[in-house]
C-alpha cells in the first residue's frame, strides 16, 4: 500500500453516503470523498490554450479553471498517442505495465486493475462519456456511452451500455456535454460521490468546426513558429516522419479544399465525414468552404506559399474546434456552480497529449520532443486545498490514477507506476519528488512514420533512443535549446551528462519493468 491506511479507506467508504464536504480530512480526521469531474480532450495542446500561451487564441472557460485553481507547467504523457495515453490514465502505469502500446494493434484488457474500478469499490459512482479509443467497451463504470473508434464530429454515432449503436443529431462536443450533464442531473444517486470522465474527440484531426463557428478566426493571420522551416539536420527520425504540414497535410481532408475531381489519399474519408451532414447543413458548410476553395484553385499557391496557406487553414479550423470545446467546458463549470457542487468537486482539464502547431513544420504528436510529450493540465480543487497558481513539479499522466484514489481515501496499489499529486495540492514541495521522467513510443511503422523510441527527460536534458528501424541516440539541452533543434549527442563535453542520463534511463526501465531496453533486439511478441 502506498498511502492511506485501510482504516482510512473503510472510513471513507462509510462517509461516502453522507455529506460530501471535502476531500481533505476534516477536523476529527475523517476523510470525506469529493467528486471528480475529469474532462479530457484529444490533441489539445497548450499553445492553443490562453492560460498557457497568449499568442493565438482565447479560451476563457479553460482559463477559469486555472484562475480558480492551478496550472501545471510541467505536465507530460508517457506515450504520446490516444489509446496508450488513455490506458496510462486508467491504470496509472506506463504502456509496458498496461500492455496497450499503440493504436493500431492493441485491445485494452479491461480485466486489469483500473482506477474507476477501485473508485467503485470505495463507494463512488463512475461514468464515462465520449471517446474511449481502447478497442473494447468500458468496464468499471456505472454509466457509459462512447463513440466508436475516433468518433465523428457531425451527427455522430454512439455505443450505449447494451452494446447497440445509434446516431445522434448535432455536433459531437455539444452532445458529449449534454449527455454528461444529463447523467449529473438525472442519472446518478445524488447522495453518493461520483467520478465522471468527459472525453471529447475535439480537437482531433481533421478539425471540423461546429457550423455556427465556421466564420470565426477568419480575420486572423497566425504567427509562424520560428522553426516552421526546420531542415532536421542532425536528427534522422525528425527527417523521416510523415507529419509535415507542407508535405503530408492533405489539401482536401485537412484543409477542406474539396474541388471537382479531387482524388487525394484522404478524399474518401473527407466525403464520408461530410456525408454525415444533412442537406441543409451541407449547404451551410459549403457556403463557407466553397469560395475559399475557388480562390485557392485560382491562386494555385506553391512551395512556401502553399505551406503557409495550409498552416493558416489548419490554425483557423483548429481554433474553431477549440472554441466549441471551451464553450462546453463552461457549461460544465456553470452546472457545478449552479448546483452547489463546486466546493466538493475536483475539476481536471487535460488532453491525451500535446500537438504540433507548426513547430518543426508539423502537425500530429508521437515524438518525445516537448510539444507532444507535454500535455495541458489545469485543476480546480475542492475545499480543503487552497493551492493556487502554478505547480512546477514534473508530473505525468500516470499520476492521475493514484491522485484520484488518494482523494477518495482509497488504497493506492503498489504496482501503479504513478505517484499521487495530492501533496502538491497542499502546497508541499516534497524533497523526494521525481527528477526524471520516462517515455516510450511504439507505433511504427505506422501513419506519420515516427520511429519507435524511449528516453528520459530531466528539468534540463532529454536523452532519446530511437530503435526498430534505426538505432541511435539524441541529446538535447532544454535550457539552451528549448526548441530541440540541436542534437548534441556525441558532442564534445557531454560525455558525463550522457552517461548519467543513460544510467537514469536504465534505472527507470528497471523500476517500471520495461522489457524493451537499450541494446534489446526488438520483437513484438516481447511486449505482450
Ligand atoms: C488518425 C489520424 C492520424 C492520427 C491518429 C492517431 N489520421 O489515424 O493523423 O495520428 O488518428 O491519433 S486520420 O486520417 O484518420 O485523421 S490519436 O489521437 O487517436 O492517437
Ligand atoms: Ca490524441
PDB file of N, CA and C and ligand atoms in Angstrom, residues 41-43 81-82 86 131 204 351-353 365, ligand 2:
ATOM      1  N   UNK A  41      -9.568  16.218 -23.519  1.00  0.00           N
ATOM      2  CA  UNK A  41      -9.746  16.382 -24.957  1.00  0.00           C
ATOM      3  C   UNK A  41      -8.701  15.550 -25.675  1.00  0.00           C
ATOM      4  N   UNK A  42      -8.804  15.582 -26.974  1.00  0.00           N
ATOM      5  CA  UNK A  42      -7.927  14.799 -27.817  1.00  0.00           C
ATOM      6  C   UNK A  42      -7.067  15.762 -28.635  1.00  0.00           C
ATOM      7  N   UNK A  43      -5.765  15.687 -28.477  1.00  0.00           N
ATOM      8  CA  UNK A  43      -4.860  16.511 -29.277  1.00  0.00           C
ATOM      9  C   UNK A  43      -4.954  18.010 -28.981  1.00  0.00           C
ATOM     10  N   UNK A  81       0.138   9.270 -27.677  1.00  0.00           N
ATOM     11  CA  UNK A  81      -0.825   8.740 -28.638  1.00  0.00           C
ATOM     12  C   UNK A  81      -2.098   8.436 -27.849  1.00  0.00           C
ATOM     13  N   UNK A  82      -3.236   8.499 -28.544  1.00  0.00           N
ATOM     14  CA  UNK A  82      -4.511   8.442 -27.845  1.00  0.00           C
ATOM     15  C   UNK A  82      -4.727   7.195 -26.990  1.00  0.00           C
ATOM     16  N   UNK A  86      -4.703   6.893 -22.821  1.00  0.00           N
ATOM     17  CA  UNK A  86      -5.912   6.571 -22.048  1.00  0.00           C
ATOM     18  C   UNK A  86      -5.657   5.363 -21.160  1.00  0.00           C
ATOM     19  N   UNK A 131     -15.053   9.780 -26.197  1.00  0.00           N
ATOM     20  CA  UNK A 131     -14.058   8.953 -26.902  1.00  0.00           C
ATOM     21  C   UNK A 131     -13.263   8.095 -25.917  1.00  0.00           C
ATOM     22  N   UNK A 204      -9.338  16.702 -32.318  1.00  0.00           N
ATOM     23  CA  UNK A 204      -8.663  15.749 -33.220  1.00  0.00           C
ATOM     24  C   UNK A 204      -8.845  16.129 -34.689  1.00  0.00           C
ATOM     25  N   UNK A 351      -5.452  16.899 -21.767  1.00  0.00           N
ATOM     26  CA  UNK A 351      -5.580  16.336 -23.110  1.00  0.00           C
ATOM     27  C   UNK A 351      -4.859  14.995 -23.127  1.00  0.00           C
ATOM     28  N   UNK A 352      -5.134  14.179 -24.148  1.00  0.00           N
ATOM     29  CA  UNK A 352      -4.436  12.893 -24.190  1.00  0.00           C
ATOM     30  C   UNK A 352      -2.968  13.054 -24.594  1.00  0.00           C
ATOM     31  N   UNK A 353      -2.614  14.185 -25.094  1.00  0.00           N
ATOM     32  CA  UNK A 353      -1.222  14.571 -25.354  1.00  0.00           C
ATOM     33  C   UNK A 353      -1.198  15.975 -25.923  1.00  0.00           C
ATOM     34  N   UNK A 365       1.717  14.363 -33.350  1.00  0.00           N
ATOM     35  CA  UNK A 365       2.331  14.265 -31.996  1.00  0.00           C
ATOM     36  C   UNK A 365       3.384  13.160 -32.001  1.00  0.00           C
TER      37      UNK A 365
HETATM   38 CA1  LIG B   2      -4.873  12.226 -29.285  1.00  0.00          CA
END
